[in-house]
Amino acid sequence: MGKPVLLYVIGLLSFLASETDATAPTDFLPFGNGDTLNPVSDDGSSPAITLTQPITYFGNTYNIVFVNNNGQLTFTAPLYEYNPMVKSERDIIAPLWTDLDNTQGGNISYRVFTSSDVLAQATAAVNQNFPSIPFVATSLFVATWVNVPYFDDEGVVTVQVALVYNLQRTFILFNYASTPATTGNWMAGFHSMILHRSFTIPVNAVSELASSSNININGQWSFHVDGAQTLPANFLEPDGKILNPAADNGSSGAIILQQPFKYFGRTYSQIFVSNNGYLSFTDPLSGNTLTLNSGKDIIAPLWTHLDNTYGGSISYSKSASSNVLAQITAAVKQYFPNIPFAATSVFVATWVGVPYYSGAGLVSFQVVLAYNVHRSFVLTYYGDVAQTGQQWQAGYSTVDSVSSFISPKNTVSELASRSNINVTGCWAYQVDGSPNLPANFLPFGNGEIVTPRSDNASSEAIVLQQPFKYFGRTLNQTYVNNNGLLTFTKPPTDCIPLLNSGRDVIAPLWTHFDNRRGGTISYREDTSSAVLAQVTAAVKQYFPNIAFAASSAFVVTWDSVPYYNGAGVATFQVVLVSSVQRSFILLNYGNISEPKQTWVAGYGTVDSVNSFTIEVSNASALSYSSNTNVNGRSSFQVDGTPNLPSNFLPSGDGEVVNPTSDDGSSGAIFLQQPFKYFGRTYNQIFLNSNGFLTFTGPLSAYNSSLVSGRDIIAPLWTQLDSRHGGTISYINTASSKVLAQVNTVVKQNFPNIPFAATSAFVATWDSVPYYNGGGVVSFQVVLVYNVHRSFILIYYGNVAQKGQPWQAGYSTVDSVSSFTTPTNSVSELSSSSNVNVTGFWALQVDGSPNLPANFLPFGNGEVVTPRLDNASSDAIVLQQPFKYFGRTLNQTYVNNNGLLTFTKPPTDCIPLLNSGRDVIAPLWTHFDNRQGGTISYREDTSSAVLAQVTAAVKQYFPNAAFTALSAFVVTWDSVPYYNGAGVRSKHCFSVN
């Protein structure tokens, strides 16, 4: 019998549910508050619900869904039928399809979720149920039937269905709570119209749904329903996939690549993805007749007649994400270990579960274009590839058919089990057509930029990260010209090579090139540690007497660039290698065809004084000529600066250049450690361009005066002008190599002062001109210090004679400790000394008396107490407990007022030994280290110190068997009394 005629009309109005039903189980996804209610209507449906993201259901893509009151979802139209027919001519998802009637009660509601928390909950459920499928939900649709009665009033049902999906993957979750038995027809499952896939939950009675499961959770079922096969683990799954249209013999439109793709000497900016399993570059191919000798550039992972109108998906993605680039770079390096490569772009096309046109089965495969401006690779991955009797080919072809390749397999299914690189189901090819760069070249790197493909063109002005010093001039930009040269002020306007043209030019091979016909010209400025180490090693090999560490490398490569007249191609490279003081160029030559046109190689300068031409009989000889005994490589020093004297500390990483200005100064430079200068302690310093250092502020004066009432260190105070050349630079360093070097110098010149440097500040004036000309000066000052001792080392190189005022030495606020170098002329600084080392002066400037001979010297790890009145250190945990009159003490406090305590620091400065506490007081009185001096401590377990204190104890207590295991040493060094009556040095140590 049919259902009775309805005697009422329900308005199709929907509204928001106000609260979640109290009887809903906790394992349901959220519903209720915020849901939209279905109309109250027997055999009714929701209106069309627009999804926030298209959903793929067994190969079909839908943008809308209908929630039908009788317990199912449809996609093309509402379904009013109450008798279940799973194998119908439509796509249906049915958590419980039966005759339900919400006119008798209950709620049917739905919601599109965008909350990250709920998406994360749904993602976790899918990941738990399908652990082998990588998945992150980006959309979630939930429909819930809560306490909805059967039409025949046999009870109420509570069920839920969730569509959990992203652009590639779709899953459905069924949740069952209340499903009482019914005498009516019912079913639960899903049906696919195109792929004819149906599934019915295999239970005998509807009441069993709430206790059944396919995921071991009662009342829950989960299914993978996008129709796509699970991708193999080696397939890439980049974000941003775009689906190809479903059409027989169809293709994508023109896809603009993120970066041009180099394919056997030709460069393409677009690509087409054909549904029939191949890529083309100039236009789509609509036919299904396949041939890899078609006179076209084609990449065919599997060219055959496929038909995605019957299912599957064909998608593509352009990616420059760091994760994908790192993954694909690693793959290329694994398959081509001898080719330097770093991917900067990736194009991925994927065919998943696409049927053959004949219907004989499905195929899944992927092709990846991995490339940068120089190198291009094709990686092809095969998943499930069904056997077919129809024609097929796999490989690639070129316009001239010279570089074509066809996979040598007998059957199509063998593609998934074979390889040309010993990785099952993976094939890899290099397809740029370029020879590999010679071994003497620097490899291509990240951030490579290609110059325009235009005759006689040039790059825009390239701002250098670090200025390049070129024969006394400091250059902040360069131009890379396609015709084989670098300029610095503007690009050249012609192709006629002329080194003596009144401009600064570096020309590895200046001739008329035409990169419109092929090849690549690219550049980058590289400060990576690997490249800097490589170029530093090269410079040191060719210039062993020049102390040098590169801080920048500007690399330009002409890779297989044709000559304008068509006579051949050339591959060469120029590298500008620099630090703030030194500049070198490396010229690397690969294959150089004879150009049969005018050419020159070398460099030139504005004044033509330093021009140089590489003398070879023909251009092709550049490939094996050299001035470094390395075929195809020449190297030149081009800074124009005389080499720094060997006793100067070399420039290093972190060198900072002072601003170029008359009477200028650095900003405040914060020292790594306070510097002690004649009893005063400074945390900052200023490097004044006119040849001196100050501590409290910059000083623009150029008339020297070492009795100016300031603390000043002046290696050479005179009027200098770095605007006209030279470099003024500084570095704060605590590198072990530099500290070892300056320690040795101090110990050599002050052998009676125990000292170990913990910081060094180096300032260098390198070939800086006098203000009004007349010569240049090179000198260096080094502040070498630790918490107690400070020294200055002054090195003089070439110092030209000059009639303008000058002074060298140092001064103090009170002028008491001022010192002026006793030389008659400024040029004598280079040959004078106070330590019998020509051109070198060494001075102690901390102002502290040397520790008495009976003191233990300062050591490593010395810690300074706070500079505060009546202050103390924090609690110091002893490495070894100290036994003190039967008590074992694990900590101590060093008090500025001349005592040690063990339980807490004292709160006053009044000395009282019988104060009811353990106290060791070498001199307990009121000190004030704010006015000067240093109080420091360390616990020392070095063998030298332990031997020294053990010997002392045995001398004073000969009858006590004793070997020291620890020495806690505290030193008050020249600390003033609070009342200003003087200073005291005292020493305290405990032996354990």
Short mmCIF file of C-alpha atoms in Angstrom, two decimals, residues 321-669:
data_model
loop_
_atom_site.label_atom_id
_atom_site.label_comp_id
_atom_site.label_asym_id
_atom_site.label_seq_id
_atom_site.Cartn_x
_atom_site.Cartn_y
_atom_site.Cartn_z
CA SER A 321 57.38 25.34 -1.23
CA SER A 322 60.57 24.68 0.74
CA ASN A 323 59.40 21.19 1.78
CA VAL A 324 58.64 20.04 -1.77
CA LEU A 325 61.84 21.61 -3.14
CA ALA A 326 63.92 19.93 -0.44
CA GLN A 327 62.24 16.56 -1.13
CA ILE A 328 62.75 16.73 -4.88
CA THR A 329 66.31 18.12 -4.61
CA ALA A 330 67.21 15.15 -2.41
CA ALA A 331 65.72 12.76 -5.00
CA VAL A 332 67.67 14.31 -7.88
CA LYS A 333 70.91 14.26 -5.86
CA GLN A 334 70.29 10.58 -5.11
CA TYR A 335 69.74 9.71 -8.78
CA PHE A 336 72.36 12.11 -10.25
CA PRO A 337 75.04 12.40 -7.54
CA ASN A 338 77.65 13.99 -9.81
CA ILE A 339 75.51 16.93 -10.90
CA PRO A 340 75.36 19.92 -8.51
CA PHE A 341 71.68 20.82 -8.25
CA ALA A 342 69.18 22.67 -6.09
CA ALA A 343 65.58 22.78 -7.34
CA THR A 344 63.91 26.20 -7.40
CA SER A 345 60.65 25.07 -9.07
CA VAL A 346 58.61 21.88 -9.31
CA PHE A 347 55.70 21.03 -11.62
CA VAL A 348 53.72 17.90 -10.74
CA ALA A 349 51.05 16.19 -12.90
CA THR A 350 49.21 13.17 -11.49
CA TRP A 351 46.85 10.65 -13.06
CA VAL A 352 45.01 8.70 -10.31
CA GLY A 353 42.63 5.81 -11.03
CA VAL A 354 42.01 6.95 -14.63
CA PRO A 355 40.34 4.26 -16.81
CA TYR A 356 41.60 3.15 -20.20
CA TYR A 357 39.23 4.19 -22.98
CA SER A 358 38.57 0.50 -23.61
CA GLY A 359 37.52 0.03 -19.99
CA ALA A 360 40.13 -2.67 -19.38
CA GLY A 361 41.37 -1.20 -16.11
CA LEU A 362 42.78 1.83 -14.31
CA VAL A 363 46.18 3.54 -14.21
CA SER A 364 47.93 5.74 -11.62
CA PHE A 365 51.18 7.55 -12.40
CA GLN A 366 52.86 10.88 -11.83
CA VAL A 367 55.41 13.02 -13.65
CA VAL A 368 57.52 15.64 -11.86
CA LEU A 369 59.50 18.39 -13.57
CA ALA A 370 62.29 19.40 -11.16
CA TYR A 371 64.34 22.36 -12.33
CA ASN A 372 66.21 25.60 -11.80
CA VAL A 373 67.48 28.15 -14.30
CA HIS A 374 70.23 25.79 -15.54
CA ARG A 375 69.24 22.20 -14.96
CA SER A 376 66.03 20.26 -15.70
CA PHE A 377 65.04 16.74 -14.64
CA VAL A 378 61.98 14.57 -15.23
CA LEU A 379 60.99 12.06 -12.54
CA THR A 380 58.23 9.59 -13.39
CA TYR A 381 56.54 7.51 -10.69
CA TYR A 382 54.21 4.58 -11.43
CA GLY A 383 51.56 3.17 -9.10
CA ASP A 384 48.96 0.61 -10.22
CA VAL A 385 49.12 0.26 -14.00
CA ALA A 386 46.66 -2.29 -15.38
CA GLN A 387 47.59 -4.37 -18.39
CA THR A 388 45.96 -3.25 -21.63
CA GLY A 389 45.79 -4.37 -25.23
CA GLN A 390 45.61 -0.83 -26.58
CA GLN A 391 48.62 1.07 -27.90
CA TRP A 392 50.91 2.90 -25.44
CA GLN A 393 54.31 4.58 -25.18
CA ALA A 394 56.40 5.99 -22.30
CA GLY A 395 59.41 8.31 -22.58
CA TYR A 396 60.05 11.69 -24.17
CA SER A 397 60.72 13.23 -27.57
CA THR A 398 62.19 16.43 -29.00
CA VAL A 399 61.51 18.66 -31.97
CA ASP A 400 64.49 17.28 -33.88
CA SER A 401 64.01 13.70 -32.53
CA VAL A 402 67.73 13.64 -31.64
CA SER A 403 67.16 13.26 -27.90
CA SER A 404 64.02 11.08 -27.96
CA PHE A 405 63.76 8.18 -25.53
CA ILE A 406 61.21 5.36 -25.42
CA SER A 407 60.96 3.11 -22.38
CA PRO A 408 62.16 -0.36 -23.42
CA LYS A 409 59.40 -2.37 -21.73
CA ASN A 410 57.39 -5.17 -23.33
CA THR A 411 54.17 -4.58 -21.38
CA VAL A 412 52.72 -1.45 -19.85
CA SER A 413 52.39 -3.08 -16.41
CA GLU A 414 56.19 -3.49 -16.28
CA LEU A 415 56.54 0.28 -15.83
CA ALA A 416 55.47 -0.12 -12.18
CA SER A 417 58.05 -2.82 -11.44
CA ARG A 418 61.09 -1.61 -13.39
CA SER A 419 63.39 1.43 -13.22
CA ASN A 420 66.43 3.06 -14.82
CA ILE A 421 67.77 4.13 -11.40
CA ASN A 422 67.24 1.00 -9.28
CA VAL A 423 64.15 2.42 -7.54
CA THR A 424 61.13 0.28 -8.36
CA GLY A 425 58.47 2.16 -10.27
CA CYS A 426 60.60 5.31 -10.70
CA TRP A 427 62.31 6.59 -13.84
CA ALA A 428 64.53 9.70 -13.89
CA TYR A 429 66.03 11.70 -16.78
CA GLN A 430 68.11 14.84 -17.22
CA VAL A 431 66.46 16.85 -20.00
CA ASP A 432 68.03 20.34 -20.05
CA GLY A 433 70.48 19.27 -22.76
CA SER A 434 73.36 21.20 -21.17
CA PRO A 435 76.74 19.64 -20.51
CA ASN A 436 77.64 19.53 -16.84
CA LEU A 437 79.65 22.48 -15.57
CA PRO A 438 83.40 21.87 -15.41
CA ALA A 439 84.85 20.80 -12.08
CA ASN A 440 86.59 24.16 -11.57
CA PHE A 441 83.27 26.05 -11.71
CA LEU A 442 81.29 26.98 -8.63
CA PRO A 443 78.00 25.06 -8.84
CA PHE A 444 74.71 26.82 -9.38
CA GLY A 445 73.03 27.77 -6.10
CA ASN A 446 69.89 29.07 -4.45
CA GLY A 447 68.65 32.48 -5.54
CA GLU A 448 70.12 32.27 -9.07
CA ILE A 449 68.67 35.10 -11.23
CA VAL A 450 68.59 34.98 -15.04
CA THR A 451 69.37 38.03 -17.17
CA PRO A 452 66.86 39.11 -19.87
CA ARG A 453 66.83 37.16 -23.14
CA SER A 454 67.57 40.12 -25.38
CA ASP A 455 70.33 41.20 -27.74
CA ASN A 456 72.96 43.43 -26.07
CA ALA A 457 70.89 43.41 -22.88
CA SER A 458 72.00 43.68 -19.29
CA SER A 459 70.65 43.05 -15.83
CA GLU A 460 69.23 45.91 -13.84
CA ALA A 461 71.58 47.49 -11.29
CA ILE A 462 72.38 44.76 -8.73
CA VAL A 463 72.98 46.16 -5.25
CA LEU A 464 75.82 44.20 -3.65
CA GLN A 465 75.28 42.94 -0.11
CA GLN A 466 78.87 43.86 0.62
CA PRO A 467 80.72 46.66 -1.21
CA PHE A 468 83.39 45.47 -3.65
CA LYS A 469 86.75 47.21 -3.49
CA TYR A 470 88.18 47.69 -6.99
CA PHE A 471 91.59 49.38 -7.32
CA GLY A 472 90.93 51.86 -4.53
CA ARG A 473 87.30 52.54 -5.38
CA THR A 474 84.44 51.08 -3.38
CA LEU A 475 81.61 49.84 -5.60
CA ASN A 476 78.12 49.15 -4.24
CA GLN A 477 76.42 47.86 -7.39
CA THR A 478 77.16 45.99 -10.61
CA TYR A 479 75.56 45.17 -13.95
CA VAL A 480 75.77 41.74 -15.61
CA ASN A 481 75.90 42.27 -19.36
CA ASN A 482 74.87 39.44 -21.69
CA ASN A 483 77.95 40.08 -23.84
CA GLY A 484 80.30 38.62 -21.23
CA LEU A 485 81.26 41.46 -18.89
CA LEU A 486 80.47 43.24 -15.63
CA THR A 487 80.30 47.02 -15.26
CA PHE A 488 79.64 49.10 -12.17
CA THR A 489 78.25 52.54 -13.00
CA LYS A 490 75.94 51.72 -15.94
CA PRO A 491 75.48 48.97 -18.53
CA PRO A 492 77.37 49.27 -21.83
CA THR A 493 75.30 50.20 -24.87
CA ASP A 494 77.22 48.28 -27.53
CA CYS A 495 78.85 44.92 -28.14
CA ILE A 496 82.31 46.13 -29.22
CA PRO A 497 84.91 44.92 -26.69
CA LEU A 498 87.31 47.59 -25.42
CA LEU A 499 89.01 47.22 -22.02
CA ASN A 500 90.64 50.69 -22.03
CA SER A 501 87.33 52.49 -22.35
CA GLY A 502 87.58 54.80 -19.32
CA ARG A 503 85.36 52.67 -17.08
CA ASP A 504 85.74 49.88 -14.56
CA VAL A 505 85.10 46.62 -16.40
CA ILE A 506 85.61 42.93 -15.60
CA ALA A 507 85.33 40.88 -18.80
CA PRO A 508 85.78 37.11 -18.57
CA LEU A 509 84.90 36.96 -22.31
CA TRP A 510 83.61 40.11 -23.94
CA THR A 511 82.12 39.45 -27.37
CA HIS A 512 78.71 39.50 -29.07
CA PHE A 513 76.47 36.80 -27.57
CA ASP A 514 72.81 36.10 -28.27
CA ASN A 515 70.98 34.35 -25.42
CA ARG A 516 67.71 34.60 -27.35
CA ARG A 517 68.85 31.49 -29.21
CA GLY A 518 69.67 29.44 -26.10
CA GLY A 519 71.89 29.08 -23.08
CA THR A 520 71.47 30.82 -19.77
CA ILE A 521 73.20 33.77 -18.10
CA SER A 522 72.60 33.88 -14.36
CA TYR A 523 74.01 35.43 -11.21
CA ARG A 524 73.76 35.34 -7.45
CA GLU A 525 75.52 36.82 -4.44
CA ASP A 526 76.41 33.93 -2.16
CA THR A 527 77.28 34.21 1.54
CA SER A 528 76.72 30.54 2.41
CA SER A 529 79.46 29.04 4.55
CA ALA A 530 80.14 26.24 2.05
CA VAL A 531 80.76 28.59 -0.90
CA LEU A 532 82.76 31.08 1.20
CA ALA A 533 84.98 28.25 2.43
CA GLN A 534 85.49 27.08 -1.16
CA VAL A 535 86.49 30.50 -2.53
CA THR A 536 88.59 31.32 0.54
CA ALA A 537 90.55 28.10 -0.01
CA ALA A 538 91.06 28.99 -3.68
CA VAL A 539 92.36 32.49 -2.87
CA LYS A 540 94.69 31.14 -0.18
CA GLN A 541 96.04 28.60 -2.64
CA TYR A 542 96.81 31.26 -5.25
CA PHE A 543 97.82 34.07 -2.86
CA PRO A 544 99.40 32.24 0.12
CA ASN A 545 101.02 35.35 1.59
CA ILE A 546 97.79 37.35 1.92
CA ALA A 547 95.74 36.82 5.05
CA PHE A 548 92.18 36.49 3.76
CA ALA A 549 88.74 35.17 4.66
CA ALA A 550 85.92 35.75 2.12
CA SER A 551 82.69 37.24 3.37
CA SER A 552 80.94 37.45 -0.02
CA ALA A 553 81.06 35.74 -3.43
CA PHE A 554 79.22 37.22 -6.42
CA VAL A 555 78.95 34.46 -9.03
CA VAL A 556 77.99 34.98 -12.69
CA THR A 557 77.73 32.06 -15.13
CA TRP A 558 77.33 32.04 -18.91
CA ASP A 559 76.11 28.49 -19.59
CA SER A 560 76.23 27.33 -23.23
CA VAL A 561 75.39 30.80 -24.59
CA PRO A 562 75.54 31.06 -28.40
CA TYR A 563 77.61 33.64 -30.26
CA TYR A 564 75.60 36.18 -32.23
CA ASN A 565 77.03 34.94 -35.55
CA GLY A 566 76.08 31.31 -34.83
CA ALA A 567 79.70 30.08 -34.71
CA GLY A 568 79.17 28.06 -31.51
CA VAL A 569 78.59 28.46 -27.79
CA ALA A 570 80.66 29.40 -24.74
CA THR A 571 80.52 28.39 -21.07
CA PHE A 572 82.43 30.49 -18.54
CA GLN A 573 82.10 32.03 -15.09
CA VAL A 574 83.38 35.00 -13.10
CA VAL A 575 83.41 35.14 -9.30
CA LEU A 576 83.96 38.35 -7.33
CA VAL A 577 85.43 37.21 -4.00
CA SER A 578 85.70 39.84 -1.29
CA SER A 579 86.05 40.84 2.33
CA VAL A 580 85.86 44.43 3.54
CA GLN A 581 89.58 44.97 2.71
CA ARG A 582 90.45 42.52 -0.04
CA SER A 583 88.96 41.73 -3.46
CA PHE A 584 89.81 38.98 -5.93
CA ILE A 585 88.31 37.73 -9.17
CA LEU A 586 88.26 34.11 -10.31
CA LEU A 587 87.71 33.47 -14.03
CA ASN A 588 86.59 29.91 -14.83
CA TYR A 589 86.40 28.66 -18.43
CA GLY A 590 84.59 25.59 -19.75
CA ASN A 591 83.92 24.79 -23.39
CA ILE A 592 84.74 27.87 -25.50
CA SER A 593 84.07 27.59 -29.23
CA GLU A 594 86.09 29.86 -31.48
CA PRO A 595 83.81 32.91 -31.93
CA LYS A 596 85.06 34.11 -35.34
CA GLN A 597 84.23 37.63 -34.19
CA THR A 598 85.97 40.29 -32.10
CA TRP A 599 86.56 39.34 -28.46
CA VAL A 600 88.69 40.20 -25.42
CA ALA A 601 89.19 38.74 -21.91
CA GLY A 602 90.58 40.58 -18.86
CA TYR A 603 89.69 43.68 -16.88
CA GLY A 604 90.00 47.46 -17.14
CA THR A 605 89.81 50.49 -14.87
CA VAL A 606 88.62 54.08 -15.14
CA ASP A 607 92.18 55.39 -15.41
CA SER A 608 93.37 52.42 -17.52
CA VAL A 609 96.38 52.11 -15.18
CA ASN A 610 95.47 48.64 -13.96
CA SER A 611 94.00 47.15 -17.14
CA PHE A 612 94.98 43.58 -17.95
CA THR A 613 94.31 41.41 -21.02
CA ILE A 614 94.60 37.62 -20.95
CA GLU A 615 97.08 36.89 -23.71
CA VAL A 616 96.01 33.79 -25.63
CA SER A 617 96.17 33.16 -29.37
CA ASN A 618 92.49 32.32 -29.72
CA ALA A 619 89.39 32.33 -27.51
CA SER A 620 89.15 28.54 -27.29
CA ALA A 621 92.59 28.55 -25.61
CA LEU A 622 90.96 30.17 -22.55
CA SER A 623 89.68 26.68 -21.64
CA TYR A 624 93.20 25.44 -20.89
CA SER A 625 95.12 28.64 -20.13
CA SER A 626 95.81 29.73 -16.54
CA ASN A 627 97.87 31.91 -14.22
CA THR A 628 97.19 29.51 -11.30
CA ASN A 629 98.34 26.16 -12.73
CA VAL A 630 94.69 25.06 -12.87
CA ASN A 631 93.55 24.63 -16.47
CA GLY A 632 90.76 27.02 -17.36
CA ARG A 633 91.13 29.20 -14.26
CA SER A 634 92.78 32.58 -13.79
CA SER A 635 92.77 34.63 -10.61
CA PHE A 636 93.63 38.26 -9.85
CA GLN A 637 93.81 40.53 -6.82
CA VAL A 638 91.89 43.69 -7.73
CA ASP A 639 91.38 45.73 -4.55
CA GLY A 640 94.42 47.86 -5.37
CA THR A 641 95.46 47.90 -1.72
CA PRO A 642 98.96 46.96 -0.59
CA ASN A 643 98.81 43.83 1.49
CA LEU A 644 98.39 44.31 5.21
CA PRO A 645 101.61 43.69 7.14
CA SER A 646 102.01 40.13 8.33
CA ASN A 647 101.77 41.19 11.97
CA PHE A 648 98.29 42.70 11.47
CA LEU A 649 95.39 40.56 12.59
CA PRO A 650 93.61 39.48 9.39
CA SER A 651 90.06 40.55 8.63
CA GLY A 652 87.47 37.97 9.58
CA ASP A 653 83.79 37.11 9.75
CA GLY A 654 81.69 39.87 11.24
CA GLU A 655 83.96 42.71 10.12
CA VAL A 656 81.95 45.97 10.07
CA VAL A 657 82.93 48.94 7.91
CA ASN A 658 82.76 52.45 9.33
CA PRO A 659 80.59 54.98 7.47
CA THR A 660 82.42 56.87 4.71
CA SER A 661 82.41 60.50 5.88
CA ASP A 662 84.73 63.34 6.78
CA ASP A 663 85.41 63.49 10.56
CA GLY A 664 82.88 60.69 11.04
CA SER A 665 82.56 57.93 13.60
CA SER A 666 80.88 54.62 14.16
CA GLY A 667 77.82 54.47 16.33
CA ALA A 668 78.18 53.11 19.84
CA ILE A 669 79.77 49.66 19.58
#
